[in-house]
Amino acid sequence: MTEAPESALPLSLLDANRDKFNALFYEPASTALQTKTNLHLHILRVQNGDFDLPGLYRELKGNSAAYVLSRLNYQKVLDDPSLMMEVASKVQSQFRKPEKTSGEGGEVILYSLLEGHLGAPKVLSKMELKTSSQHYVHGSDGVHLLRVDDTTYQLIFGESKMYGDAGTVGASAKRGIKAAFESVGKVHEEGFDFDTWLVQSELLKEELDEAKLEALAAILLPSAGNGNGAIKKHHAFGIFVGYEIDVTDLKVEDMELDEIEAELKKRATDAIEGEYELIRTEISNRGLGIYPFHIYAIPFVKRGTGDKAPGIEKVRLDLAAQLGNHGVSK
């Protein structure tokens, strides 16, 4: 009898890490844009008129080890705390130095959301996929597995984008959404050709014993692992869009803290709701309506003028610096 899939591939994040990450946000606002398309707006809690970025950086650093390491290597650290400093240094070395194209912070955010909110354990992270570049799936930011019910699963391919306004106020969310769907469209056009490799992967063999690997094969390759075809596996996409809201017009010195908090939440909600139709259009025009979509959006603040209004671009650089233990940008 095939072993239960949830024991074959448990969540890689510890309960404590998931709880602390989820606690950073207000209650998520989830909207069904289409039958298989759901958007989840996660707004960071506001402290003294700004989103809690220090808290976000702290928890993502805590999640980065489980993201980078295989389950086997992560468990070795948990079993032997003396390895902690050595492994922490190794994990940090995997992240590139802060640069304009730094996107790994968004990848860790998406990983944390798919595990922490959706409950979809990672199969492989982008860091693990890099070790076998010949099987590097169209630049996917990671692969997760979602158990829909006893016999139905989704293999979720991740895509993360964090774009600023680029000089046009209010363009941030639109730019991120269009870029994400352009990448997803390429995966759709080129096809999913690595499922067999995924099961045979040395990386997975490192993590799972033979019985659990067989159970996972029954999910990922139903025809090979389940002769009667009872198990169904579908491809799906997990998208993270980080966007900025311009608050340069707010005179915060004349506002109570509760007023600032309410205004940030309102602008964040209005900005993403204004792109609902764009998401539907992208899915329709690119022929992507056959796939389930799990879309996550997190807003960031842009305030100030000129070079003093870096917004989400500075967040990307600072997040890269934090994850790689580099100096934080000024």
Short mmCIF file of C-alpha atoms in Angstrom, two decimals:
data_model
loop_
_atom_site.label_atom_id
_atom_site.label_comp_id
_atom_site.label_asym_id
_atom_site.label_seq_id
_atom_site.Cartn_x
_atom_site.Cartn_y
_atom_site.Cartn_z
CA MET A 1 0.00 0.00 0.00
CA THR A 2 1.35 3.43 -0.95
CA GLU A 3 2.41 5.54 2.00
CA ALA A 4 0.43 8.70 2.76
CA PRO A 5 1.75 11.58 0.65
CA GLU A 6 1.91 14.04 3.50
CA SER A 7 4.43 11.84 5.32
CA ALA A 8 6.37 11.29 2.08
CA LEU A 9 6.92 15.01 1.69
CA PRO A 10 6.34 17.06 4.86
CA LEU A 11 6.68 20.83 5.02
CA SER A 12 10.31 21.83 5.21
CA LEU A 13 9.75 24.88 7.44
CA LEU A 14 9.45 24.26 11.16
CA ASP A 15 6.12 25.11 12.79
CA ALA A 16 7.74 27.93 14.76
CA ASN A 17 9.17 29.52 11.62
CA ARG A 18 5.84 29.32 9.80
CA ASP A 19 3.98 30.82 12.76
CA LYS A 20 6.40 33.72 13.15
CA PHE A 21 6.35 34.46 9.42
CA ASN A 22 2.54 34.41 9.22
CA ALA A 23 2.30 36.65 12.31
CA LEU A 24 4.10 39.44 10.41
CA PHE A 25 0.95 40.12 8.38
CA TYR A 26 -2.60 41.22 8.96
CA GLU A 27 -5.23 38.62 8.11
CA PRO A 28 -4.68 37.88 4.39
CA ALA A 29 -7.38 39.04 1.98
CA SER A 30 -8.06 36.22 -0.48
CA THR A 31 -9.99 36.77 -3.69
CA ALA A 32 -11.11 34.21 -6.27
CA LEU A 33 -10.44 35.97 -9.58
CA GLN A 34 -11.43 32.91 -11.60
CA THR A 35 -12.40 29.32 -10.83
CA LYS A 36 -8.75 28.23 -10.49
CA THR A 37 -7.13 31.61 -9.84
CA ASN A 38 -6.84 32.94 -6.31
CA LEU A 39 -5.04 36.08 -5.21
CA HIS A 40 -3.88 36.48 -1.62
CA LEU A 41 -3.00 39.98 -0.43
CA HIS A 42 -0.58 39.90 2.51
CA ILE A 43 -0.03 43.30 4.11
CA LEU A 44 2.78 43.61 6.62
CA ARG A 45 1.77 45.05 9.97
CA VAL A 46 2.39 48.77 10.28
CA GLN A 47 4.67 50.17 12.98
CA ASN A 48 5.18 53.92 13.32
CA GLY A 49 3.80 54.61 9.88
CA ASP A 50 5.71 51.97 7.91
CA PHE A 51 5.48 48.30 7.13
CA ASP A 52 7.50 46.08 9.45
CA LEU A 53 10.52 45.48 7.21
CA PRO A 54 12.95 44.61 10.05
CA GLY A 55 10.56 41.85 11.10
CA LEU A 56 10.29 40.59 7.52
CA TYR A 57 14.07 40.51 7.08
CA ARG A 58 14.50 38.70 10.39
CA GLU A 59 12.01 35.94 9.62
CA LEU A 60 13.21 35.44 6.05
CA LYS A 61 16.76 35.00 7.34
CA GLY A 62 15.36 32.38 9.69
CA ASN A 63 13.58 30.63 6.80
CA SER A 64 16.56 30.76 4.45
CA ALA A 65 18.25 27.62 5.82
CA ALA A 66 15.22 25.44 5.13
CA TYR A 67 14.95 27.04 1.68
CA VAL A 68 18.57 26.46 0.67
CA LEU A 69 19.27 23.10 2.31
CA SER A 70 17.83 19.73 1.47
CA ARG A 71 15.66 18.23 4.19
CA LEU A 72 18.42 15.77 5.02
CA ASN A 73 21.06 18.46 5.56
CA TYR A 74 18.64 20.71 7.43
CA GLN A 75 17.76 17.83 9.76
CA LYS A 76 21.46 17.25 10.43
CA VAL A 77 21.72 20.80 11.75
CA LEU A 78 18.64 20.36 13.93
CA ASP A 79 20.07 17.14 15.32
CA ASP A 80 23.53 18.60 15.92
CA PRO A 81 23.48 22.34 16.88
CA SER A 82 27.31 22.38 16.80
CA LEU A 83 26.99 22.56 13.00
CA MET A 84 24.88 25.70 13.14
CA MET A 85 27.57 28.33 12.52
CA GLU A 86 29.22 26.36 9.73
CA VAL A 87 25.91 25.75 7.98
CA ALA A 88 24.75 29.34 8.48
CA SER A 89 27.87 30.53 6.69
CA LYS A 90 27.26 28.04 3.87
CA VAL A 91 23.64 29.15 3.50
CA GLN A 92 24.62 32.83 3.35
CA SER A 93 27.25 32.10 0.71
CA GLN A 94 24.56 30.78 -1.62
CA PHE A 95 22.98 34.22 -1.96
CA ARG A 96 24.46 36.69 -4.42
CA LYS A 97 25.70 40.10 -3.36
CA PRO A 98 23.13 42.91 -3.60
CA GLU A 99 22.75 44.18 -7.15
CA LYS A 100 20.06 45.78 -9.28
CA THR A 101 18.86 42.41 -10.55
CA SER A 102 18.81 40.73 -7.12
CA GLY A 103 15.73 38.54 -7.00
CA GLU A 104 16.56 35.84 -4.50
CA GLY A 105 14.82 37.68 -1.68
CA GLY A 106 11.55 37.42 -3.58
CA GLU A 107 12.19 33.71 -4.07
CA VAL A 108 12.50 33.17 -0.30
CA ILE A 109 9.31 35.19 0.23
CA LEU A 110 7.43 33.01 -2.26
CA TYR A 111 8.80 29.84 -0.65
CA SER A 112 7.68 31.08 2.78
CA LEU A 113 4.19 31.92 1.47
CA LEU A 114 3.68 28.62 -0.33
CA GLU A 115 4.74 26.66 2.73
CA GLY A 116 3.47 29.00 5.43
CA HIS A 117 0.12 30.02 3.95
CA LEU A 118 -0.80 27.51 1.24
CA GLY A 119 0.67 24.50 3.04
CA ALA A 120 2.48 23.24 -0.07
CA PRO A 121 5.86 21.68 0.84
CA LYS A 122 8.83 22.36 -1.39
CA VAL A 123 9.98 19.59 -3.68
CA LEU A 124 13.10 21.50 -4.69
CA SER A 125 14.21 25.09 -4.20
CA LYS A 126 15.95 27.19 -6.82
CA MET A 127 19.19 26.71 -4.92
CA GLU A 128 18.86 22.94 -5.27
CA LEU A 129 17.83 23.17 -8.92
CA LYS A 130 21.02 25.13 -9.62
CA THR A 131 23.09 22.09 -8.76
CA SER A 132 21.68 20.30 -11.81
CA SER A 133 21.54 23.07 -14.37
CA GLN A 134 20.77 20.69 -17.22
CA HIS A 135 17.43 20.07 -15.53
CA TYR A 136 16.93 23.67 -14.45
CA VAL A 137 13.28 24.16 -15.27
CA HIS A 138 12.93 27.31 -17.33
CA GLY A 139 14.30 29.43 -14.50
CA SER A 140 11.59 28.35 -12.06
CA ASP A 141 12.02 29.89 -8.61
CA GLY A 142 11.23 26.55 -6.97
CA VAL A 143 8.82 23.62 -7.13
CA HIS A 144 6.18 22.78 -4.51
CA LEU A 145 3.60 20.01 -4.10
CA LEU A 146 0.05 20.76 -2.93
CA ARG A 147 -2.29 18.02 -1.77
CA VAL A 148 -5.78 19.10 -2.91
CA ASP A 149 -7.55 15.99 -1.65
CA ASP A 150 -6.81 12.28 -1.15
CA THR A 151 -6.25 11.64 -4.84
CA THR A 152 -5.47 15.05 -6.38
CA TYR A 153 -2.22 17.02 -6.25
CA GLN A 154 -0.74 20.11 -7.82
CA LEU A 155 2.91 20.44 -8.77
CA ILE A 156 3.44 24.18 -8.35
CA PHE A 157 6.11 26.11 -10.24
CA GLY A 158 7.19 29.33 -8.57
CA GLU A 159 7.74 32.76 -10.10
CA SER A 160 8.59 35.88 -8.09
CA LYS A 161 8.81 39.52 -9.22
CA MET A 162 9.52 42.73 -7.29
CA TYR A 163 9.22 45.80 -9.50
CA GLY A 164 9.17 49.51 -8.73
CA ASP A 165 7.16 52.25 -10.42
CA ALA A 166 10.02 53.15 -12.80
CA GLY A 167 9.02 56.80 -12.83
CA THR A 168 5.29 56.25 -13.35
CA VAL A 169 3.34 56.38 -10.08
CA GLY A 170 1.09 53.36 -9.73
CA ALA A 171 2.85 51.25 -12.37
CA SER A 172 4.60 48.91 -9.91
CA ALA A 173 1.98 46.17 -9.54
CA LYS A 174 1.22 46.21 -13.26
CA ARG A 175 4.90 45.80 -14.17
CA GLY A 176 5.36 42.88 -11.77
CA ILE A 177 2.23 41.08 -12.93
CA LYS A 178 3.08 41.42 -16.62
CA ALA A 179 6.65 40.22 -16.05
CA ALA A 180 5.47 37.23 -14.01
CA PHE A 181 3.00 36.11 -16.64
CA GLU A 182 5.57 36.54 -19.38
CA SER A 183 7.78 34.04 -17.54
CA VAL A 184 4.86 31.69 -16.87
CA GLY A 185 3.89 31.89 -20.53
CA LYS A 186 7.35 30.67 -21.52
CA VAL A 187 7.03 27.64 -19.24
CA HIS A 188 3.64 26.88 -20.81
CA GLU A 189 5.04 27.16 -24.35
CA GLU A 190 8.14 25.08 -23.69
CA GLY A 191 6.29 22.41 -21.76
CA PHE A 192 6.89 20.45 -18.57
CA ASP A 193 9.50 17.88 -19.39
CA PHE A 194 11.26 17.05 -16.17
CA ASP A 195 8.74 15.10 -14.04
CA THR A 196 10.55 11.80 -14.54
CA TRP A 197 13.89 13.40 -13.67
CA LEU A 198 12.33 14.93 -10.57
CA VAL A 199 11.48 11.50 -9.19
CA GLN A 200 14.82 10.00 -10.20
CA SER A 201 16.79 13.02 -8.97
CA GLU A 202 19.79 12.35 -6.78
CA LEU A 203 18.68 15.36 -4.75
CA LEU A 204 15.41 13.68 -3.83
CA LYS A 205 17.13 10.37 -3.18
CA GLU A 206 19.33 12.23 -0.72
CA GLU A 207 16.24 13.46 1.14
CA LEU A 208 13.90 10.46 1.02
CA ASP A 209 14.19 6.77 1.77
CA GLU A 210 13.08 4.23 -0.85
CA ALA A 211 9.53 3.86 0.49
CA LYS A 212 8.92 7.60 0.62
CA LEU A 213 10.47 8.09 -2.81
CA GLU A 214 8.10 5.45 -4.19
CA ALA A 215 5.16 7.22 -2.55
CA LEU A 216 6.23 10.51 -4.12
CA ALA A 217 6.60 8.81 -7.51
CA ALA A 218 3.01 7.60 -7.25
CA ILE A 219 1.95 11.24 -6.98
CA LEU A 220 4.26 12.84 -9.53
CA LEU A 221 4.03 9.99 -12.03
CA PRO A 222 0.61 8.40 -11.46
CA SER A 223 0.89 6.10 -14.49
CA ALA A 224 4.10 4.62 -13.10
CA GLY A 225 3.15 4.49 -9.44
CA ASN A 226 -0.55 3.75 -9.58
CA GLY A 227 -1.81 1.38 -12.21
CA ASN A 228 -5.50 2.22 -11.84
CA GLY A 229 -4.88 5.93 -12.34
CA ALA A 230 -6.61 6.90 -9.08
CA ILE A 231 -4.04 9.61 -8.32
CA LYS A 232 -4.20 12.81 -10.38
CA LYS A 233 -1.40 15.34 -10.62
CA HIS A 234 -1.79 18.71 -12.30
CA HIS A 235 0.68 21.47 -13.02
CA ALA A 236 0.03 24.83 -11.36
CA PHE A 237 1.79 28.13 -10.74
CA GLY A 238 2.66 30.05 -7.60
CA ILE A 239 3.35 33.74 -8.23
CA PHE A 240 4.67 36.37 -5.84
CA VAL A 241 4.35 40.02 -6.83
CA GLY A 242 6.01 42.60 -4.61
CA TYR A 243 4.84 46.12 -5.46
CA GLU A 244 5.24 49.60 -4.08
CA ILE A 245 2.68 52.18 -3.08
CA ASP A 246 3.68 55.81 -3.45
CA VAL A 247 2.92 57.82 -0.29
CA THR A 248 5.08 60.85 -1.09
CA ASP A 249 1.97 63.03 -0.89
CA LEU A 250 1.11 62.05 2.68
CA LYS A 251 1.82 64.66 5.35
CA VAL A 252 2.41 62.10 8.06
CA GLU A 253 3.38 64.79 10.57
CA ASP A 254 -0.26 65.90 10.55
CA MET A 255 -1.72 62.39 10.85
CA GLU A 256 -2.33 60.11 13.80
CA LEU A 257 -0.56 56.74 13.63
CA ASP A 258 -3.87 54.91 13.23
CA GLU A 259 -4.72 57.17 10.29
CA ILE A 260 -1.41 56.38 8.60
CA GLU A 261 -1.97 52.67 9.13
CA ALA A 262 -5.45 52.81 7.63
CA GLU A 263 -4.26 54.84 4.63
CA LEU A 264 -1.40 52.44 3.87
CA LYS A 265 -3.75 49.46 3.99
CA LYS A 266 -6.28 51.23 1.76
CA ARG A 267 -3.72 52.23 -0.87
CA ALA A 268 -2.18 48.76 -0.84
CA THR A 269 -5.58 47.16 -1.41
CA ASP A 270 -6.67 49.63 -4.08
CA ALA A 271 -3.41 49.20 -6.03
CA ILE A 272 -3.70 45.43 -6.39
CA GLU A 273 -7.47 45.39 -6.90
CA GLY A 274 -6.92 47.75 -9.83
CA GLU A 275 -4.96 44.98 -11.59
CA TYR A 276 -7.50 42.18 -11.25
CA GLU A 277 -8.64 42.58 -14.85
CA LEU A 278 -5.02 42.59 -16.05
CA ILE A 279 -4.47 39.21 -14.39
CA ARG A 280 -7.56 37.76 -16.05
CA THR A 281 -6.47 39.18 -19.40
CA GLU A 282 -2.94 37.79 -19.12
CA ILE A 283 -4.29 34.32 -18.32
CA SER A 284 -6.74 34.44 -21.21
CA ASN A 285 -4.45 35.94 -23.84
CA ARG A 286 -1.60 33.56 -23.07
CA GLY A 287 -3.83 30.47 -23.04
CA LEU A 288 -3.11 29.77 -19.39
CA GLY A 289 -6.68 29.12 -18.24
CA ILE A 290 -5.99 25.41 -17.89
CA TYR A 291 -3.74 25.98 -14.88
CA PRO A 292 -4.51 26.72 -11.23
CA PHE A 293 -2.84 29.94 -10.04
CA HIS A 294 -1.88 30.83 -6.47
CA ILE A 295 -0.96 34.51 -6.62
CA TYR A 296 0.53 36.33 -3.64
CA ALA A 297 0.96 40.10 -3.39
CA ILE A 298 2.85 42.11 -0.77
CA PRO A 299 3.02 45.94 -0.85
CA PHE A 300 5.99 48.08 0.14
CA VAL A 301 6.11 51.82 0.79
CA LYS A 302 7.76 54.44 -1.40
CA ARG A 303 8.12 57.84 0.25
CA GLY A 304 10.37 60.83 -0.33
CA THR A 305 11.48 62.36 -3.62
CA GLY A 306 14.14 61.66 -6.23
CA ASP A 307 17.02 59.51 -5.00
CA LYS A 308 15.49 59.57 -1.53
CA ALA A 309 12.45 57.59 -2.74
CA PRO A 310 13.96 54.19 -3.61
CA GLY A 311 10.94 52.18 -2.44
CA ILE A 312 10.91 48.52 -3.39
CA GLU A 313 14.28 48.69 -5.13
CA LYS A 314 15.96 49.39 -1.80
CA VAL A 315 13.92 46.61 -0.19
CA ARG A 316 15.28 44.14 -2.76
CA LEU A 317 18.86 45.26 -2.13
CA ASP A 318 18.49 45.25 1.64
CA LEU A 319 16.89 41.82 1.59
CA ALA A 320 19.73 40.44 -0.54
CA ALA A 321 22.21 42.00 1.89
CA GLN A 322 20.47 40.47 4.89
CA LEU A 323 20.22 36.98 3.38
CA GLY A 324 23.87 36.98 2.26
CA ASN A 325 25.16 38.80 5.36
CA HIS A 326 26.45 41.70 3.27
CA GLY A 327 26.37 45.36 4.19
CA VAL A 328 22.92 46.93 4.02
CA SER A 329 22.55 49.67 1.39
CA LYS A 330 22.27 53.28 2.44
#
